[in-house]
Amino acid sequence: SQIIMVSTLSLLVSLLSLGAAVAQCGTGTAKLTFEIMFDSNPGQTSIDLVNYAGNMLETITLPISSSEGNTLVEYVRCVNTNNLYKIAVKDSAGNGMSEQGYVSIAINDRVIASISDFNSEAVYYLVADGGDCGGTETRAVVNIRYDGLPAETTWSITNADTNGLVISQDTVGIASVRARNTAALANQFLHVDKCIPPGSYVFSITDPNGISSPGFYRFFNEYNLMAVGGSQSGTSSTAFTASDTPAPTPVPTKDICDDKQFEKFMDDEGVMQPCIWLLARPAKQDILCSSTNSFKNNSPNARDVCEETCGVCTDNCADNNNVNFVINGESGRTCEWVRVRIQFNNDFWRTLLCVPGNPAWDNCKETCEDCPEEEEVTTNSPGTTGTTGGPTPNPMLTDPCDDRTDIPIRINNTIGDVPCRWLETRPGEQQQYCAIGNPSNAYNICEETCGKCEDTCTDSDDTIMDNNDIERPCSWLADDPINRRPLYCDPNTEAWDKCKETCGNCV
């Protein structure tokens, strides 16, 4: 193996240079790139690389380090092609990467993982072909997140004309892993890529019981998503033709092109993410913005939710980067100051700064999504005047209209921070706290409770079964949305269909 370079950058520089190219690896090797955005405890993070080739395991602890927190380290290593590697990202404190910290892993400049939320260790397996597919060859890519019974899942790519085997789980070293530990691949992620010449091929995957959630598989030819699934049992086959990648489609210009601020998409790890998460990770955009298909169960995809970040369209709305303003008595604030804080903590800072009356709202129109034709949906509705008073008399009918479940409102120093449900169940308090300009900012956080808008989407009166086989109403999910919604609100679940408003399944 060969090390190409290690570089440490400040946060500001790193945000501008994540897409920069680095030196290529030589013949017979592939380029493995790590981008590590350290949190405030950089000494807790380490990465092990295990080579499964041959009879002896080779384990290397990569020389990544940073003396300061909140800095980005980029590390590139050339690894042997067609060897099976295990990557183990570790945190000695057992709490993953906190704050804005993350680790992004790319092979041959293709991002395969970007992780932050884990406990002590996150594991990925990969097998890669050469850095540049020769001539007219294109790259076939197989991604599988196994369930708890990985030995049940088999896959292959065959030539449709000759029926010859191109690559399969039996040819990439999986047997070497299972020989040492039959459960090693349980609930783990595998990335395999192979350069193939133009021609007709078939990708097949078999699991007699299907890959249990959150497991899945997906198959690409270059960045074209050809197949995705997991839960179906038996064998699924996808025929495809490998050819040169078509020219990119021109990006249309629209009057308004924005990411959907309060919607989330499912990333390739099965985690629902906001667009601001994707905006701060340019390398991750390569894979998440490449297709209109969902990664799992018809879940929202990044290309539809994050149109501007994904380059689906552009507009003429921009921040005023030439002005300084005062926020909370502090002068010299700029839109860059606002953007950096929103990147660190979108929910907290956007709700605090991007509200009518705040200088950030007036000057940072792109960051705050206050572009001219959208002002109507974020300013006072007809019938409301001034900065005091109760809920809006004439709310706009929008679909969906929901209270935020991920941001609390602050009532006072005695009661502290409470969810919108606290206010929803106390009609007598709404006149005070739903007033426009009230310090709790409930008018902008608890939009439905405060009458800022309304919709026709509601939870049903039916109950759902929790994981202990106890019947629960939808309000039980709403009482603890941060912990319960991720467990019960996946698409195609009972709660997804019955608790449409709580689970965010309004159409």
XYZ file of C-alpha atoms in Angstrom, residues 128-336:
209
model
C -12.500 -1.984 -5.480
C -11.209 -2.219 -9.028
C -8.678 0.214 -10.497
C -8.967 3.961 -10.127
C -9.668 4.543 -13.832
C -11.733 2.095 -15.862
C -9.845 1.731 -19.133
C -11.136 2.923 -22.488
C -14.901 2.534 -22.811
C -15.293 0.484 -19.636
C -17.759 1.609 -16.997
C -17.993 0.816 -13.304
C -20.547 -1.638 -11.929
C -21.208 -0.996 -8.228
C -22.886 -3.305 -5.704
C -23.880 -1.999 -2.243
C -25.391 -4.302 0.366
C -26.280 -3.667 3.968
C -26.681 -7.156 5.345
C -29.240 -8.136 7.944
C -28.496 -10.440 10.884
C -28.210 -13.495 8.602
C -25.687 -12.419 5.946
C -24.942 -15.983 4.774
C -28.440 -16.117 3.253
C -27.670 -13.298 0.804
C -25.848 -14.137 -2.447
C -25.363 -12.016 -5.572
C -23.620 -12.025 -8.949
C -23.068 -10.096 -12.181
C -23.022 -12.234 -15.320
C -22.528 -11.534 -19.014
C -25.929 -11.956 -20.669
C -24.448 -13.051 -24.001
C -22.000 -15.679 -22.724
C -23.561 -16.394 -19.296
C -20.022 -15.995 -17.968
C -19.533 -14.891 -14.361
C -18.110 -11.370 -14.011
C -18.072 -11.051 -10.220
C -19.959 -12.451 -7.220
C -19.783 -12.717 -3.459
C -17.692 -15.882 -3.947
C -14.979 -14.047 -5.894
C -14.448 -10.996 -3.679
C -13.167 -12.603 -0.484
C -16.392 -12.881 1.492
C -15.548 -16.519 2.220
C -12.375 -15.334 3.933
C -14.430 -13.235 6.343
C -16.943 -15.980 7.074
C -14.220 -18.564 7.593
C -12.892 -16.501 10.475
C -16.233 -15.390 11.889
C -19.543 -16.506 10.392
C -21.345 -13.515 11.927
C -18.763 -10.879 10.972
C -20.885 -9.416 8.175
C -24.097 -9.319 10.197
C -25.704 -5.863 9.892
C -22.627 -4.540 8.069
C -22.203 -2.628 4.792
C -20.362 -3.988 1.732
C -19.253 -1.949 -1.300
C -17.955 -3.706 -4.428
C -17.065 -2.066 -7.728
C -15.859 -3.673 -10.958
C -14.830 -2.193 -14.328
C -16.765 -3.851 -17.149
C -16.595 -3.374 -20.969
C -19.662 -2.357 -22.990
C -22.179 -5.171 -23.297
C -25.295 -6.765 -21.868
C -25.269 -8.000 -18.289
C -27.524 -9.307 -15.519
C -27.268 -8.434 -11.842
C -28.942 -11.042 -9.603
C -29.403 -11.171 -5.845
C -30.949 -13.962 -3.801
C -32.164 -14.160 -0.217
C -34.764 -16.810 0.684
C -36.300 -14.607 3.382
C -35.451 -11.171 2.026
C -33.001 -8.754 3.648
C -34.632 -7.617 6.871
C -34.891 -3.877 7.575
C -32.800 -1.756 7.875
C -30.828 -3.928 5.441
C -31.022 -3.224 1.707
C -29.195 -3.636 -1.584
C -28.640 -1.325 -4.535
C -26.852 -1.707 -7.829
C -25.372 1.031 -10.053
C -23.792 1.245 -13.476
C -21.613 4.295 -12.934
C -24.017 6.637 -11.082
C -27.159 5.263 -12.707
C -29.186 3.412 -10.073
C -30.324 0.210 -11.802
C -31.829 -1.770 -8.913
C -32.710 -1.238 -5.259
C -34.574 -3.361 -2.744
C -34.167 -5.807 0.083
C -37.395 -6.971 1.688
C -38.542 -9.183 -1.193
C -37.724 -12.894 -0.816
C -36.255 -15.164 -3.477
C -34.215 -13.993 -6.458
C -34.352 -10.575 -8.145
C -32.606 -10.058 -11.479
C -31.924 -6.831 -13.356
C -30.748 -6.790 -16.976
C -28.718 -3.766 -18.037
C -26.512 -2.521 -20.833
C -23.130 -1.044 -19.963
C -22.190 1.869 -22.192
C -20.494 5.238 -21.988
C -22.099 7.580 -19.466
C -24.427 10.052 -21.240
C -23.736 13.765 -21.155
C -25.208 15.563 -18.139
C -28.581 17.236 -18.536
C -28.420 21.069 -18.541
C -29.482 22.618 -15.246
C -32.655 24.707 -15.643
C -32.950 28.176 -14.129
C -36.105 28.768 -12.092
C -37.516 31.836 -10.411
C -37.344 29.987 -7.112
C -34.986 27.062 -6.579
C -34.609 26.054 -2.953
C -34.059 23.049 -0.799
C -37.105 22.076 1.225
C -36.175 23.456 4.624
C -38.376 21.337 6.870
C -38.329 18.079 4.921
C -35.817 15.266 5.194
C -34.557 12.571 2.838
C -33.183 9.119 3.536
C -29.415 8.815 3.096
C -27.610 5.668 1.988
C -27.294 4.552 5.617
C -31.070 4.564 6.120
C -31.009 7.772 8.210
C -33.379 10.684 7.575
C -31.316 13.843 7.008
C -32.063 17.536 6.322
C -30.641 19.279 3.263
C -28.288 21.342 5.419
C -26.545 18.068 6.337
C -25.990 17.375 2.648
C -24.929 20.965 1.922
C -22.071 20.658 4.441
C -20.828 17.414 2.816
C -20.083 18.084 -0.873
C -18.405 14.705 -1.315
C -21.583 12.962 -0.149
C -23.620 14.708 -2.853
C -22.046 12.503 -5.541
C -24.014 9.463 -4.499
C -27.115 10.956 -2.872
C -27.909 13.429 -5.662
C -27.327 11.004 -8.504
C -30.745 9.392 -8.786
C -34.441 10.066 -8.413
C -34.911 6.610 -6.939
C -35.288 5.995 -3.218
C -32.787 3.949 -1.267
C -35.479 2.197 0.752
C -39.249 1.679 0.755
C -40.162 4.681 -1.406
C -38.630 7.049 1.131
C -37.883 10.680 0.151
C -34.681 11.036 -1.882
C -32.145 13.864 -1.776
C -32.621 14.911 -5.395
C -36.299 15.724 -4.817
C -35.937 17.302 -1.366
C -32.665 19.211 -1.925
C -33.064 20.539 -5.453
C -30.655 23.446 -5.088
C -27.934 21.546 -3.215
C -28.174 18.725 -5.759
C -27.975 21.109 -8.714
C -31.363 20.124 -10.125
C -32.014 23.825 -10.721
C -30.598 27.280 -9.971
C -32.176 30.652 -9.204
C -31.244 34.310 -8.922
C -31.720 34.613 -5.165
C -28.569 35.310 -3.131
C -27.375 36.548 0.245
C -26.036 40.086 0.585
C -22.438 39.279 1.498
C -21.335 42.924 1.507
C -23.197 44.107 4.588
C -22.590 43.876 8.350
C -25.478 43.971 10.808
C -26.257 43.751 14.524
C -27.729 40.618 16.168
C -28.524 40.545 19.870
C -26.449 43.678 20.428
C -23.354 42.280 18.703
C -22.174 44.228 15.639
C -20.166 42.943 12.682
C -22.427 39.982 11.954
C -22.519 38.809 8.318
C -24.368 36.231 6.250
C -21.242 34.068 6.417
